[in-house]
XYZ file of C-alpha atoms in Angstrom:
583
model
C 91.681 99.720 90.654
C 93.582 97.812 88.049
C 97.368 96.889 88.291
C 98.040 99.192 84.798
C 95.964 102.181 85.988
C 98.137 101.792 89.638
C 101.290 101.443 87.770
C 100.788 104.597 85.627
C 99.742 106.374 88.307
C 103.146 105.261 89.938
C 105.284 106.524 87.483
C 103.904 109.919 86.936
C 104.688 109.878 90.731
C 108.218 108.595 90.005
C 108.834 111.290 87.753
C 107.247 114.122 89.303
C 109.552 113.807 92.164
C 112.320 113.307 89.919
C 111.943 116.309 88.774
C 111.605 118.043 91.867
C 114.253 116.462 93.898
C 116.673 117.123 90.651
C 115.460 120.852 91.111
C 116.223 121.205 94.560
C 119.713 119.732 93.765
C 120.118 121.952 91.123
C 119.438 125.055 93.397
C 121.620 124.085 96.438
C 124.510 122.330 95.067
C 126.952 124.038 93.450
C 127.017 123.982 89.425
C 129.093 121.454 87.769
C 129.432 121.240 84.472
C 129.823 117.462 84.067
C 130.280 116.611 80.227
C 130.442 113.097 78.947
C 133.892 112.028 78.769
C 133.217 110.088 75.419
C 131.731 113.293 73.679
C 135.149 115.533 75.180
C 137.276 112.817 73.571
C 135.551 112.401 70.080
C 135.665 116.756 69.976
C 139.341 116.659 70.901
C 140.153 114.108 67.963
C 137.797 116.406 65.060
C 135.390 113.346 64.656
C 132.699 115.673 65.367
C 131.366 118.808 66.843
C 128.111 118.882 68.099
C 125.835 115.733 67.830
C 122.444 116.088 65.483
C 119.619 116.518 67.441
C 117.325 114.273 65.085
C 113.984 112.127 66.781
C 112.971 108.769 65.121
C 110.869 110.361 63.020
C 113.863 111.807 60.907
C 115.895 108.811 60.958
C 115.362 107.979 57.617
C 116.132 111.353 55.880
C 119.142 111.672 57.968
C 119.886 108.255 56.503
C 118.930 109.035 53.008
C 120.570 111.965 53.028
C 123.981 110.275 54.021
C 123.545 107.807 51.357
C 123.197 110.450 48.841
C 126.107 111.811 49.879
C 128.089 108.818 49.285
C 125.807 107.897 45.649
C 128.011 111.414 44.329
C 130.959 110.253 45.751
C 130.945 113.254 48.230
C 132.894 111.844 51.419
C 133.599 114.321 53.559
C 130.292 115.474 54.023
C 128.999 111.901 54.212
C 131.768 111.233 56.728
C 130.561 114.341 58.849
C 127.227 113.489 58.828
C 127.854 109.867 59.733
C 130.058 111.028 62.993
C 126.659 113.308 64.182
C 124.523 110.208 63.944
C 127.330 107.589 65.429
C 127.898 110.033 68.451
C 124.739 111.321 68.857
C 123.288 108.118 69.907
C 125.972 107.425 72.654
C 128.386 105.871 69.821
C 126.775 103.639 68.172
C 124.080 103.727 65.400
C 122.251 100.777 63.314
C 122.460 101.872 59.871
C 119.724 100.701 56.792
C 120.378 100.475 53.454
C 117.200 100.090 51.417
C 113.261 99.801 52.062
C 112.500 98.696 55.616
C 109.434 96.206 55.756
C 106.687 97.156 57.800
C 106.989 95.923 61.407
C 103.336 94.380 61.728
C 103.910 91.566 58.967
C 107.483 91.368 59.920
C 107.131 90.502 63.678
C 103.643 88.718 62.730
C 106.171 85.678 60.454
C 104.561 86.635 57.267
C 106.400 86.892 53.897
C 107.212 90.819 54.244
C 107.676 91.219 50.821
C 104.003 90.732 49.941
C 103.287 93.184 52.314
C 102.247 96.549 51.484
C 103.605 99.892 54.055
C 107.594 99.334 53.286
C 108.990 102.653 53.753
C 112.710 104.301 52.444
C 113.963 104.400 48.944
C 113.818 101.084 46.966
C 117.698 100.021 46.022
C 119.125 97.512 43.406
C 120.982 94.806 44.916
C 124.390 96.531 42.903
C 123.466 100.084 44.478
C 123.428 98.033 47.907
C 126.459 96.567 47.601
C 128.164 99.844 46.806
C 126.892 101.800 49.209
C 127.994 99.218 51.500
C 131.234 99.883 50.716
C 131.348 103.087 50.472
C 129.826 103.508 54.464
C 132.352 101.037 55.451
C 134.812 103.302 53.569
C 133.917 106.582 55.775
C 133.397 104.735 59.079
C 137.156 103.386 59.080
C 138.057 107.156 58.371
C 136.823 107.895 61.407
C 138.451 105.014 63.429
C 135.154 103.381 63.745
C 133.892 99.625 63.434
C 131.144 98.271 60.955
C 129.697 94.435 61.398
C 126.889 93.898 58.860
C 123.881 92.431 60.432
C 121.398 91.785 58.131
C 121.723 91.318 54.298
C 119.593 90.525 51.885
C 119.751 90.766 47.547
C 117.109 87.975 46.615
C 114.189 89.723 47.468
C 111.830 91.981 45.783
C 113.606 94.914 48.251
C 117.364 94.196 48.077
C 118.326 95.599 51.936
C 121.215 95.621 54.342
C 121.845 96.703 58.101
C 124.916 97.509 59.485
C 125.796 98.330 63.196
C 128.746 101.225 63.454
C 130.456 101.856 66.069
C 133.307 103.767 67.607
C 135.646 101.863 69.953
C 135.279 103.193 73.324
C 139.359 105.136 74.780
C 139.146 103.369 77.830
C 137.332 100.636 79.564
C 135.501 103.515 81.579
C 133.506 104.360 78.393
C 132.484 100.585 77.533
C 128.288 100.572 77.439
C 126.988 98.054 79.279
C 123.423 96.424 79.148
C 121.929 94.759 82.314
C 120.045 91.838 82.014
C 118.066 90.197 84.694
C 117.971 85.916 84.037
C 114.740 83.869 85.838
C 113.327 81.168 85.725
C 112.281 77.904 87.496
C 114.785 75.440 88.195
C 116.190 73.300 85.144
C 114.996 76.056 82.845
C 118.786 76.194 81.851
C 119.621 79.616 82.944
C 123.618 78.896 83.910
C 124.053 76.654 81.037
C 123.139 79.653 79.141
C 124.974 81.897 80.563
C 128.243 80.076 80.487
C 127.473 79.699 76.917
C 126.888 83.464 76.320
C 129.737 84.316 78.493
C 132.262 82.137 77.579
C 131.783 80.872 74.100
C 132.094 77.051 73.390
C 128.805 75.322 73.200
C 127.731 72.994 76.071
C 128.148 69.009 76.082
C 125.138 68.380 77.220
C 126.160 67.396 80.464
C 126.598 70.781 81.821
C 129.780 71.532 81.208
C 129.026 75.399 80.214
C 128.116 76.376 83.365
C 130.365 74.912 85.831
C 132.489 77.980 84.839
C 130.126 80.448 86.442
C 129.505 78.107 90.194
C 131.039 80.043 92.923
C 131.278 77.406 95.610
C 131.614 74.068 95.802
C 128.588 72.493 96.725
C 127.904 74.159 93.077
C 130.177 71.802 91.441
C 129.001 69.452 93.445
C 125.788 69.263 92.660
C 125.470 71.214 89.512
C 123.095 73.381 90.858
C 123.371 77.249 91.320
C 122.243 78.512 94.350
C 124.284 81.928 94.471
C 123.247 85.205 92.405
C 126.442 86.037 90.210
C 127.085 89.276 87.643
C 128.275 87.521 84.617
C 129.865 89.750 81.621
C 129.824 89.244 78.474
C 131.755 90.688 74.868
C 129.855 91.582 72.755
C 132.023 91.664 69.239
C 134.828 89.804 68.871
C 137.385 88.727 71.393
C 140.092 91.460 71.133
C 140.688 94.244 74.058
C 137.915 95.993 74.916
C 139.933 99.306 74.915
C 140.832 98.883 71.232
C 137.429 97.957 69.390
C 133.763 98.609 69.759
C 132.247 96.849 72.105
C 129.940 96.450 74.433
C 129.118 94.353 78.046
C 126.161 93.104 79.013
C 125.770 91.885 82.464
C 123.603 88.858 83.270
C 122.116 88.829 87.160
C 121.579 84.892 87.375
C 118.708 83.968 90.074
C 119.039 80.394 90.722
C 117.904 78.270 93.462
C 118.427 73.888 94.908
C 116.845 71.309 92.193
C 113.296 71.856 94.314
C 109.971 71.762 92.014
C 107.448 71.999 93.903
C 106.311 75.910 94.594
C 106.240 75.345 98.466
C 110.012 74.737 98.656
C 110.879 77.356 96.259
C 108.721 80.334 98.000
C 111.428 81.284 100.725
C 113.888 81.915 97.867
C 112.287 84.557 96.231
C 113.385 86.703 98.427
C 116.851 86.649 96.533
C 114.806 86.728 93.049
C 113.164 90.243 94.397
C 116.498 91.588 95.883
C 118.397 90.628 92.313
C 115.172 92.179 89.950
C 115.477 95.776 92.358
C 118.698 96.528 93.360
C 120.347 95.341 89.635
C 118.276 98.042 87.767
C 118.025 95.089 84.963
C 117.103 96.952 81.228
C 115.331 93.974 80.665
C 113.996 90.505 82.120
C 115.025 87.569 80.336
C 112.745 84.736 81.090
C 114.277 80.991 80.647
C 111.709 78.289 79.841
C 113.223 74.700 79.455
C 111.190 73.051 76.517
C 110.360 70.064 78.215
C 108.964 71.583 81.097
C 106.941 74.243 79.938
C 106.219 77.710 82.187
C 105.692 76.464 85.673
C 106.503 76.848 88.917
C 108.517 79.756 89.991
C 108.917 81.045 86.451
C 105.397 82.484 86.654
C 105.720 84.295 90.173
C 109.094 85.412 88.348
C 106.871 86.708 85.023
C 103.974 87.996 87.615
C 107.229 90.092 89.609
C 108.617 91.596 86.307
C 105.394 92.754 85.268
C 104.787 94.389 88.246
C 108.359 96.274 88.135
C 106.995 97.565 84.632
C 110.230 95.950 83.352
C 110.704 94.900 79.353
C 110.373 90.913 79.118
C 112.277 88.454 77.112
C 111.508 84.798 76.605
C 114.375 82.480 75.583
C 112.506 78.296 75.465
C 115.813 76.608 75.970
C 116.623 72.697 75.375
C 114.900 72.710 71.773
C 117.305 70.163 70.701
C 116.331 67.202 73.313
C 112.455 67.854 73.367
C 110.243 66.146 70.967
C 108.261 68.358 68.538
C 104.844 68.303 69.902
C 106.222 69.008 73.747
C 107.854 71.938 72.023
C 104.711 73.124 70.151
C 102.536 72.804 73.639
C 105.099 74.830 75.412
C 105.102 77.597 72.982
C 101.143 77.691 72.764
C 101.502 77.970 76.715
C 103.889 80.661 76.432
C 101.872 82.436 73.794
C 99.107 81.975 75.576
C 100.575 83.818 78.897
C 101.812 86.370 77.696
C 98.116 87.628 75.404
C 96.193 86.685 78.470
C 95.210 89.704 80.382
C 97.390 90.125 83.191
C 100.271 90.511 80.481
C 98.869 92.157 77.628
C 102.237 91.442 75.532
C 102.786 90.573 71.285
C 104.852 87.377 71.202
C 107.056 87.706 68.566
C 108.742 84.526 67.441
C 112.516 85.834 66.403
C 113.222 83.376 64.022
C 115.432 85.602 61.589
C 118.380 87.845 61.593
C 115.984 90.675 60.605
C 113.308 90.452 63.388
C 116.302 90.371 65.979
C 117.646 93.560 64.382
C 114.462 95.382 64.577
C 112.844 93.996 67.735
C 115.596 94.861 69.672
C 115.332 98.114 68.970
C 111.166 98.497 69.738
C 110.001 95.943 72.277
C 110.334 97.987 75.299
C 108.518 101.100 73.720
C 105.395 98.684 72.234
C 105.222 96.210 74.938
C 106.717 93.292 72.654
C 107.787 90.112 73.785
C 110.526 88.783 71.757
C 110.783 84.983 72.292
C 114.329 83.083 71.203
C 113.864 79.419 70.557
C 117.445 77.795 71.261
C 119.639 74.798 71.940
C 122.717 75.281 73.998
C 124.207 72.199 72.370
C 123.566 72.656 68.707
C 123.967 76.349 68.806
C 120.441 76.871 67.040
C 118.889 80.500 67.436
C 121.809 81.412 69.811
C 122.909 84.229 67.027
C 119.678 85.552 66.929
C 120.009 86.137 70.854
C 123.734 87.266 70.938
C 122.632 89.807 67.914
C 119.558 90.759 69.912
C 121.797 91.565 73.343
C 124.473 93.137 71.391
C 121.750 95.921 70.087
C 120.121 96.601 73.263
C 120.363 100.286 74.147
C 122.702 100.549 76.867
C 121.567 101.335 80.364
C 123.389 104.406 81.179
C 121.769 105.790 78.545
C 119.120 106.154 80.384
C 119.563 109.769 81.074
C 116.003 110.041 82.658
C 116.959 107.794 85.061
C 120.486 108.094 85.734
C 121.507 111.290 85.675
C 125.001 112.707 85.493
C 124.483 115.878 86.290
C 123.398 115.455 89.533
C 125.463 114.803 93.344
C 126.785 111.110 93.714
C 124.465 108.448 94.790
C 125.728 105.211 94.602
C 123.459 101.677 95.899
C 125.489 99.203 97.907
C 124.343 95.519 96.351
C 127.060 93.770 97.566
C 129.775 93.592 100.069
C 133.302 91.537 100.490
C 136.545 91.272 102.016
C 139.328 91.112 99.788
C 142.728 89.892 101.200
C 145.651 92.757 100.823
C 142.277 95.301 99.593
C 140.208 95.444 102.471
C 136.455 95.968 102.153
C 135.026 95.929 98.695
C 131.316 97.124 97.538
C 129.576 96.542 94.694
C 126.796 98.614 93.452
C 125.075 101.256 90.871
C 125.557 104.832 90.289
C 121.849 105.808 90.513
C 123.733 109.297 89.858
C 126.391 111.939 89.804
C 129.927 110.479 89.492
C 132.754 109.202 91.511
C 136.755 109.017 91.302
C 139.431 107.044 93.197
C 140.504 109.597 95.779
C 137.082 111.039 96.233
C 135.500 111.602 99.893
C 132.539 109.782 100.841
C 130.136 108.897 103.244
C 128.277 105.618 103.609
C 125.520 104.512 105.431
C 123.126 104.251 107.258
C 124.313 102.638 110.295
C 122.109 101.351 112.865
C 121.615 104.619 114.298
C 120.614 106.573 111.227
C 124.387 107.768 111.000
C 126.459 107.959 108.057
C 130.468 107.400 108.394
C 133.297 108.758 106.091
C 135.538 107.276 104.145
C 138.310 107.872 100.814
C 137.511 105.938 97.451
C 140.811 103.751 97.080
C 140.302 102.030 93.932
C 137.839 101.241 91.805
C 137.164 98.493 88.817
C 134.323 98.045 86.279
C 133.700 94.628 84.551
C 137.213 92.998 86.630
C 139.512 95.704 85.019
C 140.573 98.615 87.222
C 139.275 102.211 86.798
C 139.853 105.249 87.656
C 136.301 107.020 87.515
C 132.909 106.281 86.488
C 129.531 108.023 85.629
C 125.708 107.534 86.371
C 124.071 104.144 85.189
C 127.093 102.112 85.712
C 128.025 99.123 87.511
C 131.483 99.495 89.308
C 133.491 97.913 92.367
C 134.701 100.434 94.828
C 137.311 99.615 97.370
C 136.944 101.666 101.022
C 139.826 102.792 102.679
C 140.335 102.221 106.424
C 136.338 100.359 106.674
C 136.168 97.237 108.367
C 133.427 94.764 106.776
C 130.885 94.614 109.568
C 130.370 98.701 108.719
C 128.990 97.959 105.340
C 125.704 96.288 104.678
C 123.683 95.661 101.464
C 121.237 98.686 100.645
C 123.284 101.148 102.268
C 124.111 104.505 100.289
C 127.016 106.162 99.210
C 127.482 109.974 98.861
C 129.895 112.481 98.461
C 130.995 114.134 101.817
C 128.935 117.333 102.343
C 128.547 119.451 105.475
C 125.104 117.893 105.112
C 124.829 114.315 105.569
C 121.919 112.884 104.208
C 118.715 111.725 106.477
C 117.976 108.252 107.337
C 114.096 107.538 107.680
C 112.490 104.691 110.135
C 108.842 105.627 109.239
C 107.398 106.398 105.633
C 103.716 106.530 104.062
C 103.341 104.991 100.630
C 100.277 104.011 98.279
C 99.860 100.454 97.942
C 97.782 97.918 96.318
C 97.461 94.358 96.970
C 98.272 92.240 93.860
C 97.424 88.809 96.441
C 96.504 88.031 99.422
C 95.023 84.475 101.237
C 93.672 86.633 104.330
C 93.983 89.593 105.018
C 96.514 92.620 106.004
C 96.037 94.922 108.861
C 98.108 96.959 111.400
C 100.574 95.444 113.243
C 100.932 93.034 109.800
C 104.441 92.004 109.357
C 106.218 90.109 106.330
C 107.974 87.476 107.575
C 112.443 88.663 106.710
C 111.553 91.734 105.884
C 112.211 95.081 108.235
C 109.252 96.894 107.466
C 105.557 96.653 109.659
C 102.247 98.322 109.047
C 101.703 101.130 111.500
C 98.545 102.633 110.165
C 96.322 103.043 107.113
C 93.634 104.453 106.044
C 91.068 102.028 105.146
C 88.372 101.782 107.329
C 87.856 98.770 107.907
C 91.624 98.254 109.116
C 92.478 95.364 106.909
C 93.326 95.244 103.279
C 92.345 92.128 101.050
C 93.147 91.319 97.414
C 92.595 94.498 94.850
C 92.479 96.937 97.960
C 94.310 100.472 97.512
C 95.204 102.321 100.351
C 97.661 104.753 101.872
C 99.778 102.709 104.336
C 102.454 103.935 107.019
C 105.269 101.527 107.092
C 108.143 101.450 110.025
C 111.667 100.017 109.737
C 111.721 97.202 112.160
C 115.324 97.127 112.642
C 117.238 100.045 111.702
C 116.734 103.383 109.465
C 117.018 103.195 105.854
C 117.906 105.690 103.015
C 114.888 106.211 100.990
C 113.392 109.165 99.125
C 109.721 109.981 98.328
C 109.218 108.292 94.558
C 111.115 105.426 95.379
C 108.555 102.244 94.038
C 107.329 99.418 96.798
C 107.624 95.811 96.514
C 106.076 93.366 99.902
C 105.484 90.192 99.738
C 104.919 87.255 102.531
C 104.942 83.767 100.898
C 102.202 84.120 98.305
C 101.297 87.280 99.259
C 102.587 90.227 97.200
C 101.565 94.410 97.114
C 102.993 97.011 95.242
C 103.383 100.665 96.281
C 105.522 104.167 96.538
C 106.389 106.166 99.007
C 104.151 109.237 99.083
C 105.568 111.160 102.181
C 108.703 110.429 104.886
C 107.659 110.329 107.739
């Protein structure tokens, strides 16, 4: 059994129960007609009716069409049209002007315009110039926002792209992308973060990231050993309630100045807990030129491939490593990710162009964008600000956070704010919540689940007053002490029907690694879970075995559905699995 064929068997599993369990929610609870608040607002103001239900495959003659529009100086049509495609892709849309090279000789390096397979209508670089206008023209009629991205009038195909957007009311309606950040230590993950997230380039003493340490020892030491959400703008510096925007958050993993892979194993336990509970859109994996992809960084690679999520490369430190250290690293990368436990295109992004359109495809073709960059020079840093900026944002995942559906919010993280009281942090996995709403959280040590009252709530450190499925938000609990509240507890709206805690579940699971071997009674080492039975008959599992495997809580009940994706590991040893059945 192979680690794809397991995986795709996993997520026809995922979504099969999806579907069911969104069913069954459906049929019992009662219908609300939850709209997105964005769409009511844009309907209320005549920017648009109903948005166009177009695939990728009619991008272009929606495009075309627009453009034709504006060629016969037509505007209000052109200025209808261009609402339906800003709001119908959650309000914001990457616009082309002129032939689009083909992606194979693009994301290969080679000189596109030699290449044969462009596709759109051929433009003069005059014609591009005016229609540029002319867009920018209709989009500020409709209150919206137009950065040009990519522009080009010496080439054989004079082209431009141009992101529009419409500013979001409220901070409640800001997108937001979630980014996971690994790597091994020294890679320069906070440096670049504190560069992304605050602006001024570092001194190359580390001066970027002592904004994001948390403690002192940090400061100390200069070395991270806290994971921290990080926001950053995305256009501009103005109000995020008066321009379009959007956040990205960056989950930093970061552990003590330790190289060796012995020291490091007992903290990837915080690595695993940041890659699951964040619900990251993509893993952005930091490589410090000098060093090369060792140590933890590969476990790190080996643990997003196994989550099936997107990968990034960013080889930081370009500007202190000599030449030929930076040419073996990026052989070593490129090397990694074609081998076969990766199966991923490297694609160097070395132009405005290939950030544009890579950001927009890697997920879907298993790409691996790699961002060569110097946080003290500023080199290729654009490239990876344009790239993050594009990224579809991850409530629009409707597949996987749904709206429509009762409120289930993840408990990551818990604190005690002085004159607040207890303060969580988590995801809406679904529904939607309000301040004033009645909840219950849990479950407790007994399997029980307590009520409470919503008393405030914030989103990116700015208060709000609701929020919707796929977001990240702050809630504050009214009357909860913080002892009650642990990380991975549940929230829910209060129901005469509490949901079920479960001590004992059956899953599928295979071993990705193993020194010995697993059998009943096996138990990771801090982690609550123990092997009860399975169904191998041997009783023991070894590296490559599949089998169906009854796990037990070890010290208290847990809120987990049938679907839900597994993820053990002891030291080296690692499986992965879902839960088939509750027991």
């Amino acid at each position: 059994m192979s680690l794809r064929s397991f995986q795709s068997e996993i997520q026809e599993i995922y979504a099969r129960e999806l579907a069911r369990q969104r069913g069954q929610a459906s049929g019992t609870a009662a219908p609300r007609n939850i709209h997105s608040k964005k769409t009511q607002i844009l309907e209320e103001s005549n920017i648009v009716g109903e948005p166009h239900p177009s695939r990728d495959t009619h991008v272009e003659d929606e495009v075309e069409a627009v453009l034709a529009l504006l060629s016969i100086h037509d505007y209000d049509r052109a200025r209808t049209s261009v609402a339906q495609l800003i709001t119908g892709r959650k309000g914001e849309y990457i616009f082309r002007i002129g032939c689009r090279p083909p992606h194979t000789s693009l994301f290969a390096g080679e000189n596109a315009d030699d290449a044969t397979g462009w596709s759109g209508v051929p433009r003069t670089d005059v014609e591009v110039t005016a229609l540029q206008s002319s867009v920018k023209r209709v989009v500020e009629e409709l209150g919206g926002k137009i950065s040009v991205l990519f522009e080009t009038t010496d080439s054989h195909y004079p082209r431009a792209t141009l992101l529009l957007r419409l500013p979001p009311p409220s901070i409640e309606l800001v997108p937001e992308v979630r980014c996971a950040v690994v790597g091994n230590v020294d890679s320069g993950k906070s440096t670049t973060l504190g560069v992304l997230t605050r602006g001024p380039l570092d001194d190359g003493r580390g001066r970027a990231r002592v904004a994001l340490f948390r403690h002192k020892h940090e400061i100390e030491t200069g070395r991270t050993s806290s994971v921290g959400m990080e926001p950053t703008e995305k256009m501009g510096r103005e109000q995020n309630s008066t321009k379009a925007t959007k956040k990205s958050s960056f989950n930093r993993k970061a552990r003590p100045k330790q190289r060796d892979l012995a020291g490091h194993e007992r903290y990837l336990k915080t690595t695993l807990y940041g890659l699951t509970s964040g619900a990251p859109s993509c893993v952005i994996l930091m490589v410090g030129a000098n060093a090369g992809l060792i140590g933890m960084s590969k476990e790190h690679l080996a643990i997003a491939l196994a989550l099936s999520v997107p990968v990034v490369v960013c080889i930081t430190k370009i500007d202190m490593t000599p030449p030929n250290i930076l040419n073996e690293t990026t052989k070593q990368v490129v090397k990694i990710l074609k081998s076969p436990g990766c199966r991923k295109t490297p694609v160097f992004v070395n132009s405005m162009e290939v950030a544009v359109e890579s950001s927009q495809t890697f997920a879907q073709h298993k790409l691996c964008p790699i961002f060569r960059v110097s946080n003290v020079t500023g080199v290729g840093l654009d490239y990876f600000r344009t790239f993050l900026n594009l990224l579809p944002s991850s409530e629009a995942d409707t597949e996987t956070f749904a709206v429509d559906q009762p409120l289930e919010y993840s408990v990551t993280d818990v604190w005690s704010v002085p004159y607040v009281g207890t303060v969580v942090n988590g995801i809406l996995n679904s529904g939607s919540v309000k301040t004033g709403d009645s909840v219950l959280f849990g479950p407790d040590s007994n399997g029980h689940f307590q009520s409470t009252v919503v008393r405030s709530m914030q989103r990116k450190r700015a208060d709000v007053v609701t929020a919707e499925a796929g977001q990240c938000v702050a809630l504050a609990l009214k009357r909860v002490k913080r002892a009650a509240v642990r990380k991975g507890m549940v929230i829910v709206h209060k129901t005469d029907t509490p949901p079920k805690a479960t001590r004992q579940f059956e899953g599928q699971v295979l071993i990705l690694y193993h020194n010995t071997t697993m059998q009943q009674n096996y138990q990771a080492v801090r982690q609550t879970v123990r092997i009860i039975s399975m169904d191998n008959p041997e009783g023991i599992l070894r590296t490559g075995d599949r089998a169906t495997v009854q796990f037990e809580f070890i010290t208290q009940p847990e809120f987990v559905k049938v679907g839900m994706k597994l993820l053990f590991r002891e030291g080296k040893t690692k499986g992965l699995g879902v839960i088939t059945r509750l027991l």
